[in-house]
Coordinates of C-alpha atoms in Angstrom, one line a residue:
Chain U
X1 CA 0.0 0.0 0.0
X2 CA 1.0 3.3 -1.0
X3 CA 2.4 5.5 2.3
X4 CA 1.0 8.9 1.0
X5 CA -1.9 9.2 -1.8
X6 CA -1.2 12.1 -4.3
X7 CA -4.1 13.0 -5.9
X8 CA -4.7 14.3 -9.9
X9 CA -7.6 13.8 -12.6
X10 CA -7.0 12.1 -15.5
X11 CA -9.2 13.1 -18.5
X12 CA -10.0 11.8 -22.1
X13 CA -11.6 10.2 -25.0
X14 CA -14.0 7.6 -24.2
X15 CA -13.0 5.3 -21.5
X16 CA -9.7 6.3 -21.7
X17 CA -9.1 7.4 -18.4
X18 CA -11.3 4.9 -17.1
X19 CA -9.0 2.5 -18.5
X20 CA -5.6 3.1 -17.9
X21 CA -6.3 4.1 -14.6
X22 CA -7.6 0.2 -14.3
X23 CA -3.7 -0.6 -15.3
X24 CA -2.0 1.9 -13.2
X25 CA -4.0 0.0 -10.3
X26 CA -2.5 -3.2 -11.5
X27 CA 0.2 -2.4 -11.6
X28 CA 0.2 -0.4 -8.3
X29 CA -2.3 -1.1 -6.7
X30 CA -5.6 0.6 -5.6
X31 CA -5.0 3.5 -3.6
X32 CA -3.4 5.6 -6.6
X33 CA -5.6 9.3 -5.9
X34 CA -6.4 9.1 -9.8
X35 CA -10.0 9.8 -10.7
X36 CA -11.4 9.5 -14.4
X37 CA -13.3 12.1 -16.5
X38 CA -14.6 11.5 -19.4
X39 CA -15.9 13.7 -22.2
X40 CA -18.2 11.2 -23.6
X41 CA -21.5 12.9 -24.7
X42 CA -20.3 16.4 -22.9
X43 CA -20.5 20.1 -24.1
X44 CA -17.2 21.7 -23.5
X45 CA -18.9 23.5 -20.7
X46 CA -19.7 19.9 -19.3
X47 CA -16.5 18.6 -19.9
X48 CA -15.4 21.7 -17.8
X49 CA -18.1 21.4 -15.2
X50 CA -17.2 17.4 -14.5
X51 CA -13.2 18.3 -14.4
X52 CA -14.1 21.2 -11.8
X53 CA -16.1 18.7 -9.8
X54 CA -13.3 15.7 -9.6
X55 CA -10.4 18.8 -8.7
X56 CA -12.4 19.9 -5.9
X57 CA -13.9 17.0 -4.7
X58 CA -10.1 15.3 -4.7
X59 CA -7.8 18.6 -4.1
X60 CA -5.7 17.4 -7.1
X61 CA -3.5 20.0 -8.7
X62 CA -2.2 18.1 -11.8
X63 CA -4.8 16.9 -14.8
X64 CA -3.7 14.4 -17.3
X65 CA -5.2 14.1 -20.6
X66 CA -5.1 12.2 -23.6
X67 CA -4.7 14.6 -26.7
X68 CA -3.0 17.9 -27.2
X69 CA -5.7 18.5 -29.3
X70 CA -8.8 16.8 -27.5
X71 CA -11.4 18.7 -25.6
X72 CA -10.6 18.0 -22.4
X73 CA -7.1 19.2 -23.0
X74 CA -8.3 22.4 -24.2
X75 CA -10.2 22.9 -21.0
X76 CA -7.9 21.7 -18.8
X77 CA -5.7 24.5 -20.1
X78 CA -8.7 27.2 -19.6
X79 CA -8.9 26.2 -16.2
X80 CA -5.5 26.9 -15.6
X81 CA -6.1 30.1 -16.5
X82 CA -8.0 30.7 -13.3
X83 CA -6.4 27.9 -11.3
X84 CA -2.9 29.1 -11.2
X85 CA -1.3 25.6 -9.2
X86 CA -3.3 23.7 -11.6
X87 CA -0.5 21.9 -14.2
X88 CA -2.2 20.1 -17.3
X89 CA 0.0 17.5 -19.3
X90 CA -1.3 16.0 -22.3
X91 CA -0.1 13.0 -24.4
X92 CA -0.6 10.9 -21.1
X93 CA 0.9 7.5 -21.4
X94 CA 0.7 4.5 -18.7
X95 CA 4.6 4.9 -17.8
X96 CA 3.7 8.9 -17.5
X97 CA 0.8 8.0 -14.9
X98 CA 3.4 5.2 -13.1
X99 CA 5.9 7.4 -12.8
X100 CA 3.4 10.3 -11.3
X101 CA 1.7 7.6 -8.7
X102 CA 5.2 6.2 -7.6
X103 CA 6.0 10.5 -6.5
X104 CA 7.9 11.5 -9.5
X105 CA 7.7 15.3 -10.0
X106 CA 6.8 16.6 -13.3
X107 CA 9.5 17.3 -15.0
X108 CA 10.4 13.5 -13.7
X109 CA 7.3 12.2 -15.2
X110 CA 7.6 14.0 -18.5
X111 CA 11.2 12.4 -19.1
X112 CA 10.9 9.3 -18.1
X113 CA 7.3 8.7 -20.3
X114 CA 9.6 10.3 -23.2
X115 CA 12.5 8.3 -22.8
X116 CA 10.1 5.1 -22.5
X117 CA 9.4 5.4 -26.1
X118 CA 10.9 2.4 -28.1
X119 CA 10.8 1.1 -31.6
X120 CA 11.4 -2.8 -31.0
X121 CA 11.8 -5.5 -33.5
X122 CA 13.9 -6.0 -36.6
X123 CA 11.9 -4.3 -39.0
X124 CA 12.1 -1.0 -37.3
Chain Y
X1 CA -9.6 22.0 -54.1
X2 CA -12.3 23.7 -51.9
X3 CA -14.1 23.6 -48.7
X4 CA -14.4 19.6 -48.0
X5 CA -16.7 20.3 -45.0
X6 CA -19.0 22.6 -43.3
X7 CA -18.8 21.3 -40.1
X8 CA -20.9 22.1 -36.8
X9 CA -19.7 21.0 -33.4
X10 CA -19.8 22.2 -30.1
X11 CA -16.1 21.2 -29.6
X12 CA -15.0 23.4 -32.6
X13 CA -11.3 22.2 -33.4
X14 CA -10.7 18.9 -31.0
X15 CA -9.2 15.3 -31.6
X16 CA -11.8 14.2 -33.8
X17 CA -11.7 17.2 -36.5
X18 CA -7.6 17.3 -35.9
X19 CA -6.3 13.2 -36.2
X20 CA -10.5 11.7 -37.5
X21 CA -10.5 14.1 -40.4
X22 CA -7.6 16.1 -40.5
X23 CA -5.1 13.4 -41.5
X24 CA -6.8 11.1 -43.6
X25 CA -8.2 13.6 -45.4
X26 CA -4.9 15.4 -45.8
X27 CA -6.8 18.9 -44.5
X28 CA -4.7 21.8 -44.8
X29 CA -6.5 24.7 -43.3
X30 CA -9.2 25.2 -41.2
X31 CA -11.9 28.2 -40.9
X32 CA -13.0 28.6 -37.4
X33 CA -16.2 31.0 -37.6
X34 CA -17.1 32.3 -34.2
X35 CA -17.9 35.6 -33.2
X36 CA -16.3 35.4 -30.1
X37 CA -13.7 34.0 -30.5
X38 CA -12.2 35.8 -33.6
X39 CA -11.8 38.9 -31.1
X40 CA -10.3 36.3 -28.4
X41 CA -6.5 36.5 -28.8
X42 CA -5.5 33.9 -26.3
X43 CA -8.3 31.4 -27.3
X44 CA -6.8 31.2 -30.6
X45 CA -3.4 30.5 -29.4
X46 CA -4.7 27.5 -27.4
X47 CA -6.7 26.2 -30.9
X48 CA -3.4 26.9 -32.2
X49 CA -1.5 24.9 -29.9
X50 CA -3.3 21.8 -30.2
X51 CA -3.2 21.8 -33.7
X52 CA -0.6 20.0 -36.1
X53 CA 1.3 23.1 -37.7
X54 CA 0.5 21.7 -41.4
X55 CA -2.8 22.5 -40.7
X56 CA -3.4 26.7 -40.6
X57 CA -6.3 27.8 -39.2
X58 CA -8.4 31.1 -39.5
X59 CA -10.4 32.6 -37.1
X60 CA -12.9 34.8 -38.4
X61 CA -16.6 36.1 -37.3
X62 CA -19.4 35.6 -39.6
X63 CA -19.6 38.8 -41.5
X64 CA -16.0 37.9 -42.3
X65 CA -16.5 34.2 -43.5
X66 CA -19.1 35.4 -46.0
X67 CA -16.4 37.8 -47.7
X68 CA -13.6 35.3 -47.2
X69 CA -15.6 32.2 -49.1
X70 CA -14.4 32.8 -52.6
X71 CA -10.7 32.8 -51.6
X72 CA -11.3 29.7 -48.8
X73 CA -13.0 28.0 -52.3
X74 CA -10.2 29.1 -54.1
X75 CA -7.5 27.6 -51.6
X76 CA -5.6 24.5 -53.8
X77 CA -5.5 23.1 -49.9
X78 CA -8.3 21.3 -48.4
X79 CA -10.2 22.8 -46.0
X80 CA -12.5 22.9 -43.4
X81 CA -15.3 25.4 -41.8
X82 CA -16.1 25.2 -38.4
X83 CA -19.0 26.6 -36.1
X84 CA -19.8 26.0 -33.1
X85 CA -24.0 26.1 -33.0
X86 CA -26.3 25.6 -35.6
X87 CA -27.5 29.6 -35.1
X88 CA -23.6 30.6 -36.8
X89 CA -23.9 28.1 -39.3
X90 CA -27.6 28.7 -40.4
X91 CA -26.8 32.7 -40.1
X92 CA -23.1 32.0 -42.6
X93 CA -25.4 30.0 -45.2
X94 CA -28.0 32.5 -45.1
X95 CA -25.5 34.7 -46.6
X96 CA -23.6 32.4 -48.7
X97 CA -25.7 30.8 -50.9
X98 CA -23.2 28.7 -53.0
X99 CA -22.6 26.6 -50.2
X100 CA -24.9 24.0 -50.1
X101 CA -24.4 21.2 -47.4
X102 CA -23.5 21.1 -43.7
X103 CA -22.1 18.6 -41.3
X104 CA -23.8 18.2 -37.9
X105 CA -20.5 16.6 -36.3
X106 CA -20.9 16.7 -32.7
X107 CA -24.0 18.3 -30.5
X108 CA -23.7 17.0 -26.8
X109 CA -26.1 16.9 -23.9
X110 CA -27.3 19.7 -22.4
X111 CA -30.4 20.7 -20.5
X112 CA -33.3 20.7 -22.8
X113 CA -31.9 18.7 -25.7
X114 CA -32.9 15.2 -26.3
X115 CA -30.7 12.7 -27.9
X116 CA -31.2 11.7 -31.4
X117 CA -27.5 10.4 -32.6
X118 CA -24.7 9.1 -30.2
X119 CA -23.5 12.1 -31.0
X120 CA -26.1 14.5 -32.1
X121 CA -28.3 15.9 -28.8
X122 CA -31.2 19.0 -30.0
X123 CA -33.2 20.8 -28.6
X124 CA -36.9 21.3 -30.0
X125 CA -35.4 24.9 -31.4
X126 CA -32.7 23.6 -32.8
X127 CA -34.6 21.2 -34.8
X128 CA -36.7 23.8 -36.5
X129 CA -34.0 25.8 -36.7
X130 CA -32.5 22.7 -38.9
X131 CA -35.6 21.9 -40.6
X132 CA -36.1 25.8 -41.4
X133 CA -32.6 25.8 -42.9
X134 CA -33.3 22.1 -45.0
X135 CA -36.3 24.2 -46.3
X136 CA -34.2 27.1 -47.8
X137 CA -32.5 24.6 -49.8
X138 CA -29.3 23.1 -47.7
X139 CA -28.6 19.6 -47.5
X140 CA -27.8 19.0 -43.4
X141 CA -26.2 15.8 -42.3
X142 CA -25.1 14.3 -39.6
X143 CA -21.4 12.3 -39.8
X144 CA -19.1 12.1 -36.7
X145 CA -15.7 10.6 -38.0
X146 CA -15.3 10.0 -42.0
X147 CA -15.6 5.9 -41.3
X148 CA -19.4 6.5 -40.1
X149 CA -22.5 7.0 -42.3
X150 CA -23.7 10.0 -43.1
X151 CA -27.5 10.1 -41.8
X152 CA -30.0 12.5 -43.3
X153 CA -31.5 15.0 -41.0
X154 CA -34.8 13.2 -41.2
X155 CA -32.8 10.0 -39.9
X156 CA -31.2 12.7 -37.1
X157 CA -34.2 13.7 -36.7
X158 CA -36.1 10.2 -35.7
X159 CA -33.1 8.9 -34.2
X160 CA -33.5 7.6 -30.7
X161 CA -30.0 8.2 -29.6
X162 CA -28.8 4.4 -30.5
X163 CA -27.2 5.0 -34.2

């Protein structure tokens, strides 16, 4: 069990957070602080609304999202507008949320998601 | 080439009109018509941001679209109009009448809108607003991604929210 629970929202396409939360927590275990928006069926002003609600109900300063270009990234980055601690990184990858869970800062997190990118096989 | 798509969504420029269309459709430019946010500097940095730099994008109101369509027509890129509401796209082809179909591409839930697409939510407004704008002579669809079927607005119309 994790000693101290660091809370952040991660928001995407689909079940997208849904889902790779469900990895990060087998990987690590339950316990992780992430919650999962959606922006299934949502207005940006929904999308907004439902990201507000999971940052104040958890006190999480850091939202992850999918796409540079998706919705919920263009809201997150909004809100920061107003929300000066809050810190939105996009592109979110499974070894971005480990590393994020496991305390890295996020610099820490950015670098080691980017340096976990590998071309494998001998047609590459 | 020419304008590929009129295209209304609530999401305006996102990952669906960026990677869904953008790419396989090799869209080079897009035409973001919104009154608001033509005269909202640091909005269209953020559209900006999130957007592959192959593809331009112009932000214009809607008296500014109307003069701009013969050189958006003329661009030898393919390109893409964007509103955000069906009021900014039925007042553009009020006062553009070469262009002759639009794109319902995304309409979520909100209070007082009933579902009719996965994707398509109205309310009873916007459907005569739709239906007033079929009746001037517009074709209105309703097509999410390019791999879906385009539905008619009286399919849109019927739909129970499952298609």
């Amino acid at each position: 069990m994790m000693s101290e629970r660091r809370a952040a929202v991660v928001a995407g396409h689909g079940r997208f957070a849904e889902g790779i939360i469900s990895a990060v927590a087998q990987v690590m275990g339950e316990g992780h602080g992430l919650v999962a928006v959606t922006n299934a069926n949502r207005t940006p002003e929904g999308i907004e609304q439902a990201i507000r609600e999971a940052l104040d109900r958890t006190g999480a300063t850091v939202l992850f999202t999918d796409l540079p270009a998706g919705s919920c990234t263009f809201v997150g980055a909004r809100l920061a507008r107003s929300v000066p601690a809050l810190h939105v990184v996009t592109g979110t990858s499974l070894p971005m949320l480990l590393s994020f869970v496991a305390g890295g800062t996020l610099e820490k997190v950015v670098e080691q998601a980017q340096a976990g990118i590998r071309v494998l096989g001998e047609g590459r | 080439m020419t304008l590929e798509l009129l295209r209304i969504d609530d999401r305006l420029i996102h990952g669906q009109v960026v990677v869904g269309w953008g790419q396989p459709c090799e869209i080079g430019f897009f035409v973001l018509v919104d009154d608001a946010i033509a005269g909202a500097a640091w909005e269209q940095e953020l559209y900006r941001m999130g957007t592959p730099p192959e593809m331009a994008i112009e932000f214009v109101t809607v008296a500014q679209a109307v003069q701009g369509l013969a050189r958006y027509q003329a661009d030898p890129r393919v390109g893409m109009l964007l509103t955000g509401d069906i009021e900014t796209m039925d007042r553009l082809t009020a006062a553009s009448p070469s262009l002759r179909q639009v794109t319902i591409g995304g309409l979520h839930m909100k209070p007082g809108r009933v579902q009719r697409m996965r994707y398509v939510f109205l309310s009873p407004a916007e459907e005569a607003r739709l239906q007033a704008m079929a009746a001037r002579g517009l074709t209105v669809v309703a097509q999410d991604v390019p791999s879906a079927p385009v539905m008619s607005l009286d399919e849109v119309l019927r739909g129970d929210g499952t298609a």
